[in-house]
Coordinates of C-alpha atoms and ligand atoms in Angstrom, one line a residue:
M28 CA 88.3 -31.7 30.2
A29 CA 90.4 -30.2 27.3
K30 CA 93.7 -31.9 26.8
I31 CA 96.9 -30.2 25.8
K32 CA 99.3 -33.0 24.6
L33 CA 102.6 -31.3 24.3
S34 CA 104.3 -34.6 23.8
M35 CA 103.7 -38.3 24.4
P36 CA 106.2 -40.9 25.4
D37 CA 107.8 -43.1 22.7
L38 CA 109.9 -46.0 23.9
G39 CA 111.3 -46.5 20.4
L40 CA 112.6 -43.0 20.4
A41 CA 113.9 -43.4 24.0
R42 CA 116.1 -46.3 22.9
K43 CA 117.9 -44.3 20.2
R44 CA 120.0 -41.9 22.3
L45 CA 119.5 -39.0 19.9
Q46 CA 121.1 -36.3 22.1
K47 CA 124.8 -36.3 21.4
D48 CA 126.2 -34.0 24.0
T49 CA 124.3 -33.0 27.2
P50 CA 124.4 -29.3 27.9
T51 CA 124.7 -28.1 31.5
Y52 CA 122.7 -25.0 32.6
N53 CA 122.3 -23.0 35.8
Y54 CA 118.8 -23.4 37.0
Q55 CA 116.6 -20.4 37.5
I56 CA 113.0 -19.8 38.0
T57 CA 111.8 -17.0 35.8
K58 CA 109.8 -14.1 37.3
E59 CA 106.5 -15.0 35.6
Y60 CA 106.2 -18.1 37.7
S61 CA 107.7 -16.8 40.9
N62 CA 104.5 -16.8 43.0
I63 CA 102.2 -19.4 41.4
G64 CA 102.2 -21.4 44.6
Q65 CA 101.2 -18.6 46.9
N66 CA 98.7 -19.7 49.6
K67 CA 98.9 -23.2 48.2
T68 CA 100.0 -26.5 49.7
Y69 CA 101.6 -29.6 48.1
Y70 CA 102.3 -33.2 48.9
I71 CA 104.6 -35.6 47.0
F72 CA 104.3 -39.4 47.1
T73 CA 107.6 -41.0 46.1
Y74 CA 108.1 -44.6 44.9
G75 CA 111.0 -46.4 43.5
C76 CA 114.8 -45.9 43.8
Q77 CA 117.0 -43.3 45.4
G78 CA 117.1 -41.6 42.1
N79 CA 113.4 -40.8 42.5
E80 CA 113.9 -39.8 46.1
A81 CA 116.5 -37.3 45.0
D82 CA 114.2 -36.0 42.2
S83 CA 111.4 -35.5 44.7
E84 CA 113.8 -33.3 46.8
V85 CA 114.4 -31.2 43.8
I86 CA 110.6 -31.0 43.0
S87 CA 109.9 -30.0 46.6
G88 CA 112.7 -27.3 46.4
I89 CA 111.2 -25.9 43.2
L90 CA 107.7 -25.9 44.6
E91 CA 108.7 -24.1 47.8
D92 CA 110.5 -21.5 45.7
L93 CA 107.2 -21.0 43.9
G94 CA 105.5 -20.3 47.2
Y95 CA 104.0 -23.8 47.9
V96 CA 104.0 -25.1 51.5
K97 CA 104.2 -28.8 52.3
A98 CA 100.8 -30.1 53.4
T99 CA 100.4 -32.4 56.4
D100 CA 97.3 -34.1 54.9
P101 CA 97.9 -35.1 51.3
Y102 CA 94.2 -35.5 50.6
K103 CA 93.5 -31.9 51.6
S104 CA 96.4 -30.3 49.7
N105 CA 96.1 -28.1 46.6
L106 CA 98.7 -30.1 44.6
V107 CA 99.5 -33.8 44.9
I108 CA 102.4 -35.3 42.9
L109 CA 103.0 -39.0 42.4
N110 CA 106.6 -39.6 41.6
T111 CA 106.4 -43.1 40.2
C112 CA 108.4 -46.2 39.5
A113 CA 108.0 -48.6 36.5
I114 CA 110.6 -51.3 37.4
R115 CA 108.1 -54.1 38.1
E116 CA 104.4 -54.6 37.5
N117 CA 103.7 -54.6 41.3
A118 CA 105.4 -51.2 41.6
E119 CA 102.9 -49.9 39.0
N120 CA 100.0 -51.6 40.6
R121 CA 100.6 -49.7 43.8
I122 CA 100.3 -46.4 41.9
W123 CA 97.0 -47.4 40.3
G124 CA 95.8 -48.1 43.8
V125 CA 96.9 -44.7 45.1
L126 CA 95.2 -43.1 42.1
G127 CA 92.0 -44.8 43.1
N128 CA 92.2 -43.2 46.5
L129 CA 93.0 -39.8 45.1
K130 CA 89.9 -40.0 42.9
G131 CA 87.7 -40.1 46.0
A132 CA 89.7 -37.3 47.7
K133 CA 89.3 -35.1 44.6
Q134 CA 85.5 -35.4 44.8
N135 CA 85.7 -33.7 48.2
N136 CA 88.4 -31.2 47.3
K137 CA 87.6 -30.1 43.7
D138 CA 90.5 -27.6 43.5
M139 CA 93.1 -30.3 44.0
L140 CA 95.5 -30.6 41.1
I141 CA 96.8 -34.1 40.6
A142 CA 100.1 -34.6 38.8
I143 CA 102.0 -37.8 38.0
C144 CA 105.7 -37.9 37.0
G145 CA 108.7 -40.2 37.2
C146 CA 109.3 -43.4 35.3
M147 CA 105.7 -44.6 34.7
P148 CA 104.6 -41.8 32.3
Q149 CA 107.7 -42.5 30.2
E150 CA 106.0 -45.8 29.1
E151 CA 103.5 -45.5 26.3
N152 CA 101.1 -48.1 27.9
A153 CA 101.0 -46.3 31.2
T154 CA 100.4 -42.9 29.8
N155 CA 97.6 -44.2 27.5
K156 CA 96.0 -45.9 30.5
L157 CA 96.3 -42.7 32.5
L158 CA 94.6 -40.7 29.7
D159 CA 91.9 -43.3 29.2
S160 CA 91.0 -44.4 32.7
Y161 CA 92.1 -41.7 35.1
P162 CA 90.6 -38.5 33.7
F163 CA 91.0 -36.7 37.0
V164 CA 94.8 -36.6 36.6
D165 CA 95.6 -33.0 35.6
L166 CA 99.3 -33.0 34.7
I167 CA 101.5 -35.8 33.3
F168 CA 105.2 -35.2 32.9
G169 CA 108.3 -37.5 33.0
T170 CA 111.9 -37.8 34.2
H171 CA 113.4 -35.4 31.7
N172 CA 111.4 -32.3 32.4
I173 CA 111.1 -31.9 36.2
Y174 CA 112.8 -28.6 35.8
D175 CA 110.0 -27.3 33.6
L176 CA 107.5 -27.9 36.4
P177 CA 106.8 -24.1 37.0
K178 CA 105.8 -23.8 33.3
L179 CA 103.7 -27.0 33.3
L180 CA 101.9 -26.1 36.6
K181 CA 101.0 -22.6 35.2
E182 CA 99.7 -24.1 32.1
A183 CA 97.6 -26.7 34.0
N184 CA 96.3 -23.9 36.4
D185 CA 95.6 -21.2 33.8
K186 CA 94.1 -23.2 31.0
K187 CA 92.1 -25.5 33.2
A188 CA 93.2 -28.3 30.9
K189 CA 94.9 -31.6 31.3
V190 CA 98.6 -31.1 30.3
V191 CA 100.7 -34.0 29.0
E192 CA 104.4 -33.5 28.4
V193 CA 106.6 -36.5 28.4
L194 CA 109.9 -36.2 26.6
S195 CA 111.8 -39.2 25.2
T196 CA 115.1 -37.5 24.5
E197 CA 117.3 -36.7 27.4
G198 CA 117.0 -33.5 29.3
A199 CA 119.9 -31.1 30.0
I200 CA 121.8 -31.2 33.4
Y201 CA 120.8 -28.4 35.7
E202 CA 123.0 -27.2 38.4
G203 CA 122.0 -25.0 41.3
A204 CA 118.4 -26.1 41.4
P205 CA 116.8 -25.7 44.9
K206 CA 116.6 -28.9 46.9
K207 CA 114.5 -29.6 50.0
R208 CA 116.5 -32.4 51.5
E209 CA 114.7 -34.9 53.7
F210 CA 117.5 -35.2 56.3
K211 CA 119.9 -32.7 57.8
H212 CA 122.7 -35.3 58.3
K213 CA 122.7 -37.4 55.2
A214 CA 122.2 -36.5 51.6
W215 CA 121.8 -38.0 48.1
V216 CA 124.2 -36.6 45.5
N217 CA 123.5 -37.5 41.9
I218 CA 126.7 -38.0 40.0
M219 CA 125.1 -39.1 36.8
Y220 CA 121.8 -39.7 35.2
G221 CA 120.4 -42.4 32.9
C222 CA 121.7 -45.9 32.0
D223 CA 123.3 -47.3 28.8
E224 CA 123.5 -50.9 29.9
F225 CA 120.2 -52.2 28.4
C226 CA 120.0 -55.3 30.6
T227 CA 117.3 -57.2 28.6
Y228 CA 114.7 -57.2 31.5
C229 CA 115.1 -53.6 32.5
I230 CA 113.0 -50.5 31.6
V231 CA 115.4 -48.0 33.2
P232 CA 117.5 -47.2 30.1
Y233 CA 114.2 -46.2 28.4
T234 CA 112.6 -44.2 31.2
R235 CA 115.8 -42.4 32.2
G236 CA 117.6 -42.1 28.9
K237 CA 121.3 -42.2 28.2
E238 CA 124.1 -41.9 30.7
R239 CA 125.0 -38.3 31.5
S240 CA 127.6 -37.5 34.1
R241 CA 127.8 -34.3 36.0
A242 CA 131.1 -32.4 35.9
K243 CA 133.4 -33.5 38.8
E244 CA 133.8 -29.9 40.0
D245 CA 130.0 -29.6 40.4
I246 CA 129.9 -32.8 42.4
I247 CA 132.9 -31.9 44.6
N248 CA 131.4 -28.4 45.3
E249 CA 128.1 -29.8 46.2
V250 CA 129.7 -32.2 48.7
K251 CA 131.8 -29.3 50.1
E252 CA 128.7 -27.3 50.7
L253 CA 127.1 -30.2 52.4
V254 CA 130.1 -30.5 54.7
K255 CA 129.7 -26.8 55.5
D256 CA 126.1 -27.3 56.3
G257 CA 127.0 -30.0 58.8
Y258 CA 126.2 -33.1 56.8
K259 CA 127.9 -36.3 57.8
E260 CA 127.1 -38.7 55.0
V261 CA 126.6 -38.6 51.2
T262 CA 125.3 -41.3 49.0
L263 CA 126.5 -40.9 45.4
L264 CA 123.8 -41.9 43.0
G265 CA 123.7 -43.3 39.5
Q266 CA 122.3 -46.5 37.8
N267 CA 125.9 -47.6 37.1
V268 CA 128.2 -45.3 39.0
N269 CA 131.2 -47.2 37.8
A270 CA 130.6 -45.8 34.4
Y271 CA 130.9 -42.3 35.8
G272 CA 132.7 -39.9 33.4
K273 CA 132.8 -42.3 30.4
D274 CA 130.4 -40.0 28.5
L275 CA 132.5 -36.9 29.2
G276 CA 135.5 -38.5 27.4
L277 CA 137.9 -37.5 30.2
D278 CA 140.6 -39.6 31.8
Y279 CA 138.8 -39.4 35.1
T280 CA 136.9 -42.3 36.5
F281 CA 134.7 -43.1 39.5
G282 CA 137.7 -44.2 41.5
D283 CA 139.3 -40.8 41.0
L284 CA 136.1 -39.1 42.1
L285 CA 136.1 -41.2 45.4
Y286 CA 139.7 -40.1 46.1
D287 CA 138.8 -36.5 45.5
L288 CA 135.6 -36.6 47.6
D289 CA 137.5 -38.1 50.5
K290 CA 139.5 -34.9 50.7
T291 CA 136.3 -32.7 51.1
G292 CA 136.0 -33.5 54.8
I293 CA 132.8 -35.4 54.5
Q294 CA 132.8 -38.2 57.1
R295 CA 131.0 -40.9 55.2
I296 CA 130.7 -41.7 51.5
R297 CA 128.4 -44.4 50.1
Y298 CA 127.5 -45.1 46.5
T299 CA 124.9 -47.0 44.6
T300 CA 124.6 -48.8 42.2
S301 CA 127.7 -50.6 41.0
H302 CA 127.8 -52.7 37.9
P303 CA 130.1 -55.8 38.3
K304 CA 131.4 -55.5 34.8
D305 CA 132.6 -51.9 35.4
L306 CA 133.8 -52.2 39.0
D307 CA 137.5 -51.5 38.6
L308 CA 140.6 -51.8 40.8
K309 CA 140.8 -48.0 41.3
T310 CA 137.4 -48.0 42.9
I311 CA 138.4 -51.0 45.1
Y312 CA 141.6 -49.3 46.1
A313 CA 139.7 -46.1 47.0
M314 CA 137.5 -48.2 49.3
R315 CA 140.6 -49.5 50.9
D316 CA 142.5 -46.2 51.1
C317 CA 139.9 -43.6 51.8
P318 CA 138.7 -43.5 55.4
S319 CA 135.4 -41.8 54.4
V320 CA 134.4 -44.5 51.9
M321 CA 132.3 -46.9 53.8
P322 CA 133.0 -50.7 53.9
H323 CA 129.8 -51.7 52.2
L324 CA 129.2 -52.4 48.6
H325 CA 125.9 -53.2 46.9
L326 CA 126.9 -55.2 43.8
P327 CA 123.8 -56.6 42.0
V328 CA 124.6 -60.0 40.5
Q329 CA 121.1 -60.8 39.2
S330 CA 121.8 -64.5 38.6
G331 CA 124.6 -67.1 39.3
D332 CA 124.1 -68.8 35.9
D333 CA 126.3 -67.9 32.9
Y334 CA 123.6 -68.6 30.3
I335 CA 121.0 -66.6 32.1
L336 CA 123.5 -63.8 32.7
K337 CA 124.1 -63.8 28.9
K338 CA 120.4 -63.7 28.2
M339 CA 120.2 -60.8 30.6
N340 CA 123.0 -58.9 28.7
R341 CA 124.9 -58.5 32.0
K342 CA 128.3 -58.9 30.3
Y343 CA 130.1 -60.9 33.0
T344 CA 130.2 -64.6 34.0
H345 CA 129.7 -65.9 37.5
E346 CA 133.4 -66.6 37.7
E347 CA 134.3 -63.0 36.8
Y348 CA 131.9 -61.8 39.5
L349 CA 133.4 -64.1 42.1
E350 CA 136.9 -62.9 41.1
K351 CA 135.9 -59.3 41.9
I352 CA 134.4 -60.4 45.2
R353 CA 137.7 -62.1 46.1
I354 CA 139.7 -59.0 45.3
L355 CA 137.2 -56.9 47.3
K356 CA 137.4 -59.1 50.4
K357 CA 141.2 -59.2 50.1
E358 CA 141.6 -55.4 49.9
V359 CA 138.8 -54.4 52.2
P360 CA 138.7 -57.4 54.7
N361 CA 135.9 -56.0 56.8
I362 CA 133.6 -55.3 53.8
S363 CA 129.9 -56.2 53.7
I364 CA 128.5 -57.1 50.3
T365 CA 124.9 -57.0 49.4
T366 CA 123.2 -57.7 46.1
D367 CA 120.0 -57.9 43.9
I368 CA 118.8 -61.2 42.4
I369 CA 116.1 -62.0 39.9
V370 CA 114.4 -65.4 39.9
G371 CA 112.2 -66.7 37.1
F372 CA 113.9 -65.0 34.2
P373 CA 112.2 -66.3 31.0
N374 CA 112.7 -70.1 30.7
E375 CA 115.1 -70.3 33.7
T376 CA 115.6 -74.0 34.4
E377 CA 115.9 -75.6 37.9
E378 CA 119.6 -76.2 37.2
E379 CA 120.1 -72.5 36.3
F380 CA 118.3 -71.4 39.4
L381 CA 120.5 -73.8 41.5
N382 CA 123.5 -72.0 40.2
T383 CA 122.2 -68.8 41.7
L384 CA 121.7 -70.6 45.1
K385 CA 125.3 -71.9 44.8
L386 CA 126.6 -68.4 44.2
V387 CA 124.8 -67.1 47.2
D388 CA 126.5 -69.8 49.3
E389 CA 129.8 -68.9 47.8
V390 CA 129.6 -65.1 48.4
K391 CA 127.6 -65.2 51.6
F392 CA 125.9 -61.9 50.8
E393 CA 125.0 -60.0 54.0
G394 CA 121.8 -58.9 52.4
A395 CA 119.9 -59.1 49.1
F396 CA 116.9 -57.7 47.4
T397 CA 115.3 -60.6 45.6
F398 CA 112.7 -60.3 42.9
I399 CA 110.5 -62.4 40.6
Y400 CA 111.1 -61.4 37.0
S401 CA 108.5 -59.0 35.8
K402 CA 107.8 -58.6 32.1
R403 CA 108.3 -55.0 30.9
E404 CA 106.7 -54.1 27.6
G405 CA 109.3 -52.7 25.2
T406 CA 112.3 -54.5 26.6
P407 CA 114.0 -57.4 24.7
A408 CA 113.2 -60.0 27.5
A409 CA 109.4 -59.3 27.1
K410 CA 109.7 -61.1 23.7
M411 CA 111.5 -64.2 25.1
E412 CA 109.6 -67.4 25.5
D413 CA 108.7 -68.2 29.1
S414 CA 107.2 -71.5 30.1
I415 CA 108.0 -71.4 33.8
S416 CA 104.8 -71.1 35.8
D417 CA 104.1 -68.3 38.3
E418 CA 103.8 -70.9 41.0
E419 CA 107.3 -72.3 40.3
K420 CA 108.7 -68.7 40.3
H421 CA 107.2 -68.0 43.7
K422 CA 108.6 -71.3 45.1
R423 CA 112.0 -70.3 43.9
L424 CA 111.8 -66.9 45.5
D425 CA 110.9 -68.6 48.8
R426 CA 113.8 -71.0 48.5
L427 CA 116.2 -68.2 47.7
N428 CA 114.9 -66.0 50.5
V429 CA 115.5 -68.8 53.1
L430 CA 119.2 -68.9 52.1
V431 CA 119.5 -65.1 51.8
D432 CA 118.0 -64.7 55.3
K433 CA 120.5 -67.1 56.8
Y434 CA 123.4 -64.9 55.6
Y435 CA 121.6 -61.7 56.5
L436 CA 121.6 -63.1 60.1
E437 CA 125.2 -64.2 59.9
G438 CA 126.1 -60.7 58.7
N439 CA 124.6 -59.1 61.7
K440 CA 125.8 -61.7 64.2
R441 CA 129.4 -61.2 63.1
F442 CA 129.4 -57.8 64.9
E443 CA 128.2 -59.1 68.2
G444 CA 130.6 -57.9 70.9
Q445 CA 132.1 -55.3 68.6
V446 CA 131.8 -51.5 69.0
V447 CA 130.6 -49.9 65.8
N448 CA 130.1 -46.3 64.7
V449 CA 126.4 -45.5 64.1
L450 CA 125.1 -42.4 62.4
V451 CA 121.8 -41.8 64.2
D452 CA 118.8 -41.3 62.0
G453 CA 116.1 -40.9 64.6
V454 CA 113.7 -42.7 67.0
S455 CA 113.0 -46.4 66.3
K456 CA 109.6 -46.9 64.8
N457 CA 108.6 -49.8 67.0
N458 CA 110.1 -48.7 70.3
L459 CA 110.1 -45.0 71.3
N460 CA 112.7 -45.7 73.9
N461 CA 115.2 -46.6 71.2
L462 CA 117.2 -44.7 68.7
C463 CA 118.3 -46.2 65.4
G464 CA 120.8 -45.6 62.6
Y465 CA 123.3 -47.3 60.3
S466 CA 126.8 -48.6 61.1
E467 CA 129.7 -48.1 58.6
N468 CA 128.8 -51.6 57.1
L469 CA 125.2 -50.4 56.6
K470 CA 123.8 -52.5 59.4
L471 CA 120.6 -51.1 60.9
V472 CA 121.3 -50.7 64.7
H473 CA 118.8 -50.0 67.4
F474 CA 119.9 -49.0 70.9
P475 CA 118.2 -47.8 74.1
S476 CA 118.3 -44.0 74.4
T477 CA 115.8 -41.1 74.4
D478 CA 118.4 -38.4 73.9
K479 CA 117.2 -36.8 70.7
S480 CA 120.3 -34.6 70.6
L481 CA 122.1 -37.7 69.3
I482 CA 120.1 -37.6 66.0
G483 CA 122.5 -36.7 63.2
Q484 CA 125.5 -37.6 65.3
I485 CA 127.9 -40.5 64.9
V486 CA 128.0 -42.5 68.2
K487 CA 129.7 -45.6 69.4
V488 CA 127.4 -48.6 70.0
K489 CA 128.4 -52.0 71.3
I490 CA 126.5 -54.7 69.4
I491 CA 124.7 -57.1 71.8
E492 CA 122.6 -59.2 69.5
G493 CA 122.5 -59.6 65.7
K494 CA 119.0 -60.4 64.3
T495 CA 118.1 -61.1 60.7
W496 CA 117.1 -57.5 59.7
F497 CA 118.9 -55.5 62.3
A498 CA 121.2 -55.5 65.4
L499 CA 120.5 -54.5 69.0
G500 CA 123.2 -52.7 70.9
E501 CA 124.0 -50.3 73.7
L502 CA 125.6 -46.9 73.7
V503 CA 129.2 -46.8 74.7
N504 CA 130.1 -43.7 76.8
E505 CA 133.4 -42.3 75.7
Ligands
LIG606 N1 120.9 -49.9 38.1 C1 120.8 -50.7 39.2 C2 119.4 -50.8 39.8 C3 118.3 -51.2 38.8 S1 116.7 -51.5 39.4 C4 121.4 -52.0 38.9 O1 121.8 -52.2 37.8 O2 121.5 -52.8 39.8 C5 117.0 -52.5 40.9 C6 116.8 -53.9 40.7 O3 115.6 -54.3 40.2 C7 117.8 -54.5 39.7 O4 119.0 -54.7 40.2 C8 117.1 -55.8 39.4 O5 117.4 -56.8 40.3 C9 115.6 -55.5 39.6 N2 114.9 -55.5 38.3 C10 115.1 -54.6 37.3 N3 114.2 -54.9 36.3 C11 113.4 -56.0 36.7 C12 112.4 -56.7 36.2 N4 111.9 -56.5 34.9 N5 111.8 -57.7 36.9 C13 112.3 -58.0 38.1 N6 113.3 -57.3 38.7 C14 113.9 -56.3 38.0
LIG607 FE1 118.7 -51.6 34.6 FE2 120.9 -52.9 34.0 FE3 120.8 -50.3 33.8 FE4 120.7 -51.5 36.2 S1 122.4 -51.5 34.8 S2 119.4 -49.8 35.5 S3 119.5 -53.3 35.8 S4 119.7 -51.7 32.5
LIG608 FE1 111.9 -47.3 39.4 FE2 112.7 -45.5 37.6 FE3 114.2 -45.9 39.7 S1 111.8 -47.5 37.1 S2 113.8 -48.1 40.2 S3 112.1 -45.1 39.7 S4 114.9 -45.4 37.7

């Protein structure tokens, strides 16, 4: 098949932050593309973080504006898009596996157009592998040009050629793009894009580019619209939300944004992710003062050892982290704190690992995502010497998880006997006689009820039993 390589990824370029100011445009689909999806179906597979989930909602919105209809069977649809994640090697391995399945499906459905986007194509290695070993992929684009999808699709359709366009300088911010949101009661709201932290293990600053904040008015208006449409909860998204506004050069921070959003009438505000170095008092006070800001904070610590934190370029010590936790627990006494932890960072010693266990014991996180360090080509840590065996890393992960699970359980048990507010998401997967949803502290709660009219409502549930991953309760009639 002919190839049209409009542009290939370049991690070196991505590191440079060449775009000085980020323009904001109103999104519009030009007429020439307006019906390229007529009589066609689409299906999107989404991997990775909430940022990718939010992007997939925009991609769905754009596709439906072009006339595409969502398919029920991905393997029979006209267009399949894989929105990918590059954070760890196993995230990428999953995608290679799905691509293998799609190859078979395409043999039975020759007209199927296969596209791949998200963070993986932003890596040179991944895109080269896609070109060399997956010739049936028709369209490769990245994180900076999802808004060019109509043009890219037309090109791939018309020219019957493989189209590759991966940009390594940041895209503009587009307001007003169509979004097909997954839920009717809770919504993702991007407040910023990109990341400038360059933690030495992490690929995100390369795949997502530099930090770009949306204007506060645009964010506030989006939340007001969501309130009008009956939404109960928003989750504000950014790789480091505490850096919100820094790139705009205004005297307006993330804490200010929380206070302003509290006034919109939205019932629940969550946010992710926070960087411990940038979590400031104003944000903590907003959590204390604003009834809509939920008492849960995800504050990734990564390691409890100062030398490892330094090698990770995290820019805080374990003591500075603990100090923020103390302030948080003092100002927001009911708060639940969760975290991310990496074990087996290059040459991490047993003693350094024990410092992480110690910190988990001190903070008593009510939940944690735990990972084995995964080498990402192009990042500084990939060049660090590492003599720790895989076997040892797996053992450490197991030891850490035993401890983390203990506090997970305690975090759920502490609500036993209490009545909590649950925003009902839907029917429980494993028991059709139960509904489930999340409490204010982001506890997953299941309770017996078959009343589907409760979905999307906030109800009172008395917690009967806390388990490790969830809590069981019963509906309280008011
Ligand atoms: N911006 C967020 C989320 C980043 S990705 C933050 O700073 O927390 C989510 C988590 O993946 C990170 O917190 C980190 O724990 C983990 N992670 C990132 N890169 C990794 C790597 N190379 N190997 C293992 N885990 C990694
Ligand atoms: Fe990655 Fe660090 Fe940025 Fe999070 S803050 S996305 S871990 S570089
Ligand atoms: Fe993955 Fe990209 Fe998100 S690497 S975690 S999808 S920013």
